[in-house]
Short mmCIF file of C-alpha atoms and ligand atoms in Angstrom, two decimals:
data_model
loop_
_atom_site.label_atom_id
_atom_site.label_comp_id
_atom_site.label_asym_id
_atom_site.label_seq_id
_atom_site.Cartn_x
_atom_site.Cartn_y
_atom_site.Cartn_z
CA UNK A 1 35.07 7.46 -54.21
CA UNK A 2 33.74 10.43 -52.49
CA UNK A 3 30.01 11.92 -52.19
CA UNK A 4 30.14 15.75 -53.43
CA UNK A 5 26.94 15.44 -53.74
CA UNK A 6 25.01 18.64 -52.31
CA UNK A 7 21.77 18.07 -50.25
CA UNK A 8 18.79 19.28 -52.36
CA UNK A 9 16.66 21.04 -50.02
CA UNK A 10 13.76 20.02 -52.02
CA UNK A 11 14.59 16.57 -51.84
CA UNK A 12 15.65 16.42 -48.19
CA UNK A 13 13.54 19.69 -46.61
CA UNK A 14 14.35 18.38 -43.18
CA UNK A 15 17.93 18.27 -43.32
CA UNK A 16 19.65 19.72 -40.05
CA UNK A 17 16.86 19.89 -38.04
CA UNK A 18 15.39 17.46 -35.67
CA UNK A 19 11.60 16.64 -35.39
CA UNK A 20 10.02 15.65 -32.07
CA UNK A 21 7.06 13.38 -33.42
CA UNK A 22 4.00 12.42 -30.26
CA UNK A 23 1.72 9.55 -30.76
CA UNK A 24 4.58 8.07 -32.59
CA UNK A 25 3.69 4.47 -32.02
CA UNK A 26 0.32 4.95 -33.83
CA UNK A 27 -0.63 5.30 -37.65
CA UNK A 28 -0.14 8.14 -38.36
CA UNK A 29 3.01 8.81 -36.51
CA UNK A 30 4.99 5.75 -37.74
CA UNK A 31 3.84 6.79 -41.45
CA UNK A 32 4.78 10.46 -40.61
CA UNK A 33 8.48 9.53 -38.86
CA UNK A 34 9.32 7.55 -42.07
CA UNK A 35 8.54 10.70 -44.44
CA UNK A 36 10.39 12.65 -42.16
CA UNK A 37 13.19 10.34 -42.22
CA UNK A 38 13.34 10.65 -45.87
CA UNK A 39 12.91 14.10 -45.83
CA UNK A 40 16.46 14.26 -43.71
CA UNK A 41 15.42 15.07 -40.21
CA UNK A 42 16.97 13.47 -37.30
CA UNK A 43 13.64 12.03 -35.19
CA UNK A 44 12.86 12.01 -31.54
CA UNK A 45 10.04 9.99 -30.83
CA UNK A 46 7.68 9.65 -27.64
CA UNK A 47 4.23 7.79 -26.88
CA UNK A 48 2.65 6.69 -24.30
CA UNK A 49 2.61 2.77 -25.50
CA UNK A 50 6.36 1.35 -25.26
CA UNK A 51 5.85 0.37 -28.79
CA UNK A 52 7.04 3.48 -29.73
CA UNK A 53 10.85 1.82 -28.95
CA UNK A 54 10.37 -0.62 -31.83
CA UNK A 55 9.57 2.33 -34.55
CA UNK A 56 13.07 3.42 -34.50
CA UNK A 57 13.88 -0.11 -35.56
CA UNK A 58 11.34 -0.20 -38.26
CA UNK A 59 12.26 2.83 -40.00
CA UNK A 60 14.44 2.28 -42.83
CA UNK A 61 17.07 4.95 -44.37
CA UNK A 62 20.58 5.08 -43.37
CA UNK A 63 21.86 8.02 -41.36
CA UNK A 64 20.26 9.92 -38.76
CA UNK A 65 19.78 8.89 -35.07
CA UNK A 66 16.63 8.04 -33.60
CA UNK A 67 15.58 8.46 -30.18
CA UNK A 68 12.36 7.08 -28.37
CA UNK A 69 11.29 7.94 -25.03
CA UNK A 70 7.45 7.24 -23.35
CA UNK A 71 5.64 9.64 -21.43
CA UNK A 72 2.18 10.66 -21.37
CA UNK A 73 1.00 14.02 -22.43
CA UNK A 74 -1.11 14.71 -19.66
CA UNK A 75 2.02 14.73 -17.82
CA UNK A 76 3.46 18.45 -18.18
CA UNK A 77 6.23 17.04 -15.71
CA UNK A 78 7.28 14.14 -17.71
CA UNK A 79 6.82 16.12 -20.71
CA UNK A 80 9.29 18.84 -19.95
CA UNK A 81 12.04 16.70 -18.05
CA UNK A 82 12.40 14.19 -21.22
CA UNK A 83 12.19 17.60 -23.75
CA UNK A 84 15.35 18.73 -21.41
CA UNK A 85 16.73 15.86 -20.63
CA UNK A 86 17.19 15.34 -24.91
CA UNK A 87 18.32 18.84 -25.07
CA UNK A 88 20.80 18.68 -22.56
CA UNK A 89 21.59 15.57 -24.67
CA UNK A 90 22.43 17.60 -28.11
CA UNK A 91 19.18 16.35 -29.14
CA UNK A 92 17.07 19.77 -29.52
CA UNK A 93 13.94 19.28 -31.48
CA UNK A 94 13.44 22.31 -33.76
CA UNK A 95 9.91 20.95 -35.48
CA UNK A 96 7.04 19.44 -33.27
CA UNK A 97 4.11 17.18 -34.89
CA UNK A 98 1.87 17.50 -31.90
CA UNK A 99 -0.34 14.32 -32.90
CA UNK A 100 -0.73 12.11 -29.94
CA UNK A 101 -4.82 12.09 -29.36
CA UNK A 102 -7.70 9.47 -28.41
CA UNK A 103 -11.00 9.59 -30.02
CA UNK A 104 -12.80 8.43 -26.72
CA UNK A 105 -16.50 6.71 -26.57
CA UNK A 106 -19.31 6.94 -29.42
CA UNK A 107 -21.92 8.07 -28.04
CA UNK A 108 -25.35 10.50 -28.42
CA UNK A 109 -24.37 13.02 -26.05
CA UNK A 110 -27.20 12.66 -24.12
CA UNK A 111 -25.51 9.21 -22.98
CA UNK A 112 -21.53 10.46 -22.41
CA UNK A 113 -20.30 10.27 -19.23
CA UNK A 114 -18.03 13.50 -18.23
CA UNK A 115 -15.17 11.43 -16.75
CA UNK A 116 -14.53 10.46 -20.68
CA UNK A 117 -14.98 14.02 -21.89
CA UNK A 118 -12.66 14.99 -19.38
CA UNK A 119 -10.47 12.44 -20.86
CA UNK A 120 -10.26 13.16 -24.55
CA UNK A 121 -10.06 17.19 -23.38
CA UNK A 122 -6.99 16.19 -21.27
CA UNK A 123 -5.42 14.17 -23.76
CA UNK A 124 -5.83 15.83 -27.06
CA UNK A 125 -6.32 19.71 -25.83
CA UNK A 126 -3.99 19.65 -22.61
CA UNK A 127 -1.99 17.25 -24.18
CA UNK A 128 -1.03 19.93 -27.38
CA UNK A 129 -0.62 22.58 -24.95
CA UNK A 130 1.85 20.72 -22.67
CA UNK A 131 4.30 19.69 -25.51
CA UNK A 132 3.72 22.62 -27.67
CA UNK A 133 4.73 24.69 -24.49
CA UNK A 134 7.46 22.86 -23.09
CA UNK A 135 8.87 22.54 -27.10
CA UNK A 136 8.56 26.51 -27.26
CA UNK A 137 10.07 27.36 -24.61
CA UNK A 138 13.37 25.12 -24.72
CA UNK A 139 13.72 26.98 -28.44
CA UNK A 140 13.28 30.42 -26.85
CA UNK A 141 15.55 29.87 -24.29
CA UNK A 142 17.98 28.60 -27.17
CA UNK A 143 16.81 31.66 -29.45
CA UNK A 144 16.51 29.51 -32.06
CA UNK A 145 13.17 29.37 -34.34
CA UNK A 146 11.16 26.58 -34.60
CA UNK A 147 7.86 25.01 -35.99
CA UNK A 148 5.35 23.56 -34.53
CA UNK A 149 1.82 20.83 -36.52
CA UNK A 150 -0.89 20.31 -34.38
CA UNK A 151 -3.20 17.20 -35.18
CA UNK A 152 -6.96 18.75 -35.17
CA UNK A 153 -9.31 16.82 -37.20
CA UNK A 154 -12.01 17.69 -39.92
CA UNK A 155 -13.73 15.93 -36.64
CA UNK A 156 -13.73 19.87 -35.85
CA UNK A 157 -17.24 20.77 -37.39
CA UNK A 158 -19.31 18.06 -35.23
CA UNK A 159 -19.93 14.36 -35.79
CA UNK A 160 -22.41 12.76 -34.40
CA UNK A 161 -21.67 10.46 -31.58
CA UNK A 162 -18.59 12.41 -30.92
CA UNK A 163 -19.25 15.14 -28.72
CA UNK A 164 -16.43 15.11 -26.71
CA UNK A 165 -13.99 14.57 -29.71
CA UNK A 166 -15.09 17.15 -32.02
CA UNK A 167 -15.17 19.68 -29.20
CA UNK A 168 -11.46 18.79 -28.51
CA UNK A 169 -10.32 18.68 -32.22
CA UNK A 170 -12.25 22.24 -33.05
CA UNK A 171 -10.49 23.75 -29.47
CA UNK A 172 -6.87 22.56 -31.33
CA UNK A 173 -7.70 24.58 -34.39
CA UNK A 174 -8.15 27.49 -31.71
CA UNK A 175 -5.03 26.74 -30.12
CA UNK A 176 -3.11 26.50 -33.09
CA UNK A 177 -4.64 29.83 -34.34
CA UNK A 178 -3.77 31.73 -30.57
CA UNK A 179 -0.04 30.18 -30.22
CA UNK A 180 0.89 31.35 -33.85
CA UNK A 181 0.38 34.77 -32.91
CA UNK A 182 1.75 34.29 -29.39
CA UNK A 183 4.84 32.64 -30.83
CA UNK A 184 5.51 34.59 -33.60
CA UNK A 185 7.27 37.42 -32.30
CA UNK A 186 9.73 34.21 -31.46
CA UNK A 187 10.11 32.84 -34.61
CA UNK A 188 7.89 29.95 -34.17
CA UNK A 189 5.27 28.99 -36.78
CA UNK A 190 2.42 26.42 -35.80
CA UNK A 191 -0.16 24.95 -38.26
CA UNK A 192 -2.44 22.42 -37.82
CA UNK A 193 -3.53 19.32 -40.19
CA UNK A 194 -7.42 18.28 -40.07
CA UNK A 195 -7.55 14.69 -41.19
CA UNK A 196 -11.12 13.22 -42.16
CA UNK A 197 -11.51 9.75 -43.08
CA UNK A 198 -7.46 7.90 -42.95
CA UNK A 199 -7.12 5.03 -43.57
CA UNK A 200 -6.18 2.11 -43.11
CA UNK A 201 -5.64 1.87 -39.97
CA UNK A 202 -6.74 1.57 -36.06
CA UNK A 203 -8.85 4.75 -35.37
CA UNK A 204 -10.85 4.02 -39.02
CA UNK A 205 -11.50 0.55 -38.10
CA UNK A 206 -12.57 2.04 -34.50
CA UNK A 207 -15.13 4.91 -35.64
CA UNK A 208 -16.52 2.51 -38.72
CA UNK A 209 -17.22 -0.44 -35.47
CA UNK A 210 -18.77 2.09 -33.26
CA UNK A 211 -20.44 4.15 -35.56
CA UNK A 212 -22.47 1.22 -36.63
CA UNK A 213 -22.70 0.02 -33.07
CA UNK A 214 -24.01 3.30 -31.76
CA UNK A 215 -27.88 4.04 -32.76
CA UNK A 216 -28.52 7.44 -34.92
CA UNK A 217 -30.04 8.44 -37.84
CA UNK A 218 -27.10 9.64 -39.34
CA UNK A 219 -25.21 5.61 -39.82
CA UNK A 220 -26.59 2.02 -40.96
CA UNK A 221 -25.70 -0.35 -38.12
CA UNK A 222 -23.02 -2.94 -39.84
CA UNK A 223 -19.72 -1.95 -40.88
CA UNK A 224 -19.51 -2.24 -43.93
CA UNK A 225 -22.99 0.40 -44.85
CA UNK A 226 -21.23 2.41 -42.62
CA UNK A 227 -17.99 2.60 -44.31
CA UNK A 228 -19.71 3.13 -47.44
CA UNK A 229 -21.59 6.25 -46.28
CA UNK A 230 -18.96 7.75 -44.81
CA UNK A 231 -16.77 7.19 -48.26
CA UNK A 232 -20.32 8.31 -49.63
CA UNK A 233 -19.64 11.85 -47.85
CA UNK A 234 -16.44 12.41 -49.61
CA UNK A 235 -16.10 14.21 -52.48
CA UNK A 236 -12.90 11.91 -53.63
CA UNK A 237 -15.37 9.35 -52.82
CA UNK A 238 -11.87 7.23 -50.98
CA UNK A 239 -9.90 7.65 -47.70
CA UNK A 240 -6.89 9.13 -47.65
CA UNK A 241 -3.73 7.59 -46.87
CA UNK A 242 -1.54 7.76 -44.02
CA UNK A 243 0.82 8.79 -46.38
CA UNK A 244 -0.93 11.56 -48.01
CA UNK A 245 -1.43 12.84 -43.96
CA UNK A 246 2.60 12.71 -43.42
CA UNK A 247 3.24 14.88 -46.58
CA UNK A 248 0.97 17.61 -45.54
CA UNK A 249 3.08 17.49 -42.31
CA UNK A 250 5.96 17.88 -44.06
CA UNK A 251 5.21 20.78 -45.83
CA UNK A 252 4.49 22.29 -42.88
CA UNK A 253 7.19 21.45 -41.30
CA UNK A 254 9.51 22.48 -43.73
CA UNK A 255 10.50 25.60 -44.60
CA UNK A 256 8.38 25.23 -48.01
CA UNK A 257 5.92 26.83 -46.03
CA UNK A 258 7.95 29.24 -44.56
CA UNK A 259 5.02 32.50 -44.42
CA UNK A 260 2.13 29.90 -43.35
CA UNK A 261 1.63 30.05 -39.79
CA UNK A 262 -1.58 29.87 -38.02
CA UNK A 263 -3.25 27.78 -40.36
CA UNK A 264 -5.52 24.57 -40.43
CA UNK A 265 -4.86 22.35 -43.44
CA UNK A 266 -7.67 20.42 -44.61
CA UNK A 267 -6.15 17.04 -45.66
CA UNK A 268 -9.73 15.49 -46.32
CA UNK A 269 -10.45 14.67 -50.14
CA UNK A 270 -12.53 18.07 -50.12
CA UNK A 271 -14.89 16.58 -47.18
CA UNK A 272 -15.94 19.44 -45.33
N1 NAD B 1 -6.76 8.12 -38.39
C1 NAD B 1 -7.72 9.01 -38.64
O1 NAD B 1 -8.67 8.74 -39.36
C2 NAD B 1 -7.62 10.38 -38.05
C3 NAD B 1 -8.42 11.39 -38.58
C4 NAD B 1 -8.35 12.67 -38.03
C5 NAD B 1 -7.47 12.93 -37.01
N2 NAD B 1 -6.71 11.93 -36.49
C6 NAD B 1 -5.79 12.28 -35.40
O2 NAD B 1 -4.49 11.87 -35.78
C7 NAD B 1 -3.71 11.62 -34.61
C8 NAD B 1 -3.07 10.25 -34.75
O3 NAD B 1 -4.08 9.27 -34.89
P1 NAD B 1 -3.83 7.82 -35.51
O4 NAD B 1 -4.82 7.61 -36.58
O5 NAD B 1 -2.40 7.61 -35.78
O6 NAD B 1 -4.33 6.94 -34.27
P2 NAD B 1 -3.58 5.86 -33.40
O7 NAD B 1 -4.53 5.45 -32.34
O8 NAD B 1 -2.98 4.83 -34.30
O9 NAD B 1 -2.39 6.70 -32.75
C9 NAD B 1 -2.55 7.57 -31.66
C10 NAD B 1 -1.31 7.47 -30.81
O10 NAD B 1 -1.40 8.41 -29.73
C11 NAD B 1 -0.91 7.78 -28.57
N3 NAD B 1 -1.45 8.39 -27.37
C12 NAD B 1 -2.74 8.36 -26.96
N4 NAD B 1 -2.85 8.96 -25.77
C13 NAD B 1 -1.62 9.40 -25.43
C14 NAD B 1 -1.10 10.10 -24.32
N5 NAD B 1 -1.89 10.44 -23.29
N6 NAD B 1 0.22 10.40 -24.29
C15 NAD B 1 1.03 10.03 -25.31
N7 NAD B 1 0.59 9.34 -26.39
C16 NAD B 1 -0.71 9.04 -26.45
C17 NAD B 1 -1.39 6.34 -28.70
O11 NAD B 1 -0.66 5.45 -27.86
C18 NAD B 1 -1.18 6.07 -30.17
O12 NAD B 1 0.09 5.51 -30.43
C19 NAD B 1 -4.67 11.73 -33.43
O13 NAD B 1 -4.54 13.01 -32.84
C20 NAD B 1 -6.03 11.60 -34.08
O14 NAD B 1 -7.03 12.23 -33.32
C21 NAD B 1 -6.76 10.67 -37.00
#
């Protein structure tokens, strides 16, 4: 019996194209991979933790390849040799989720030590820019078009404690904002998502244990006041789930959103 089935592009929007996914051994780049595996795509996946080798065997479905690598972002070296070395490979990545990042220390800023600001600048500002660039211009080179989802944060406006976090989160909404005018021209859109409060998972357990460690006006000092205020601050009064992150990736990185470039997505329950 034969399958004459056609692909329904709403069903599968990433059929035929191939999505490079970074900070794939975390939450929200496991959750993401498996959407886009559903979704069709063919997934090339990279972190700087070998974990990242056993997603590809966690992901269910039943077709397309997988391929891991590890590398770190900082790296522009490493970055671009293992983009080429996949293309050179038949393995072109034609969509980018951008999304490896560190939240660094909590901490008034009056108490941050610059070698960590340095830090969470290098990984989640430098970082973007080294695999969005590298990315671009293997697709340019192919003239093929492409699309690219940054991982900002709603961490963008300011949190206390965070100094060094929001600053790099709010400086990825600028970069997303700059390279989709830069790489229009090319045919390359690039969006950003701004997660608030995900959970669960490792960097909600993280900010509701240091929160309440780290003294301020603005959080109680156990977890679970803490939790409860920041819930508190949301108009859905819940977290989202890593789930509901992945499908605003998908839309933008299908072509469902095909005139939407430049643009930060708030995927935050209406927390602003
Ligand atoms: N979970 C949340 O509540 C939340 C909210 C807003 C934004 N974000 C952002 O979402 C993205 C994913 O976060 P997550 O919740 O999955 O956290 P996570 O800690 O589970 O995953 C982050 C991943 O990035 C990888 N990584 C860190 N530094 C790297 C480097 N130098 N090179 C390559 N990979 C590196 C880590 O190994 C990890 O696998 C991050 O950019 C984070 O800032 C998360």
């Amino acid at each position: 019996m034969t399958n004459d089935r056609q692909p329904n592009p709403l069903e599968r929007p990433l059929e035929g194209h191939t999505v490079l996914i970074t900070g794939a051994a975390g939450d929200i780049g496991r959750a993401t991979a498996q959407v886009c595996r559903d979704a069709g795509a063919e997934l090339l996946l990279a972190d700087v933790h070998e974990a990242v080798h056993g997603v590809a065997d966690e992901l269910s479905g039943d077709g397309s390849p997988v391929a891991t690598t590890v590398f770190d972002v900082t790296d522009e070296d490493a970055v671009t040799a293992a983009l080429r070395s996949w293309a050179n490979d038949g393995l072109m990545a034609d969509r980018l989720f951008n999304n490896a990042g560190y939240q660094g220390d909590f901490a008034n800023i009056i108490d941050q030590r610059s070698a960590d600001v340095r830090r969470v600048l290098d990984i989640n500002v430098v970082g973007v820019f080294n695999v969005l660039t590298a990315f671009s211009r293997i697709l340019i080179e192919a003239g093929r078009p492409g699309v690219v989802v940054n991982t900002a944060s709603m961490a963008h406006g300011g949190p206390p404690n965070m100094a060094a976090y929001g600053a790099s989160k709010a400086a990825v909404v600028a970069l997303t904002k700059t390279a989709a005018k830069d790489l229009a021209p090319m045919n390359i859109r690039v969006n950003s998502v701004s997660p608030a409060f995900i959970g669960p998972g490792a960097m909600w357990d993280r900010q509701v244990q240091l929160q309440a460690e780290t003294p301020s006006q603005y959080f109680a000092d156990t977890e679970t006041e803490v939790a409860d205020q920041m819930i508190g601050s949301v108009p859905m009064r819940r977290y989202g789930s890593l789930q509901e992150v992945a499908q605003a990736v998908l839309f933008l990185l299908s072509d469902q959103s095909s005139y939407i470039t430049g643009f930060d997505l708030h995927v935050s329950g209406g927390a602003l």
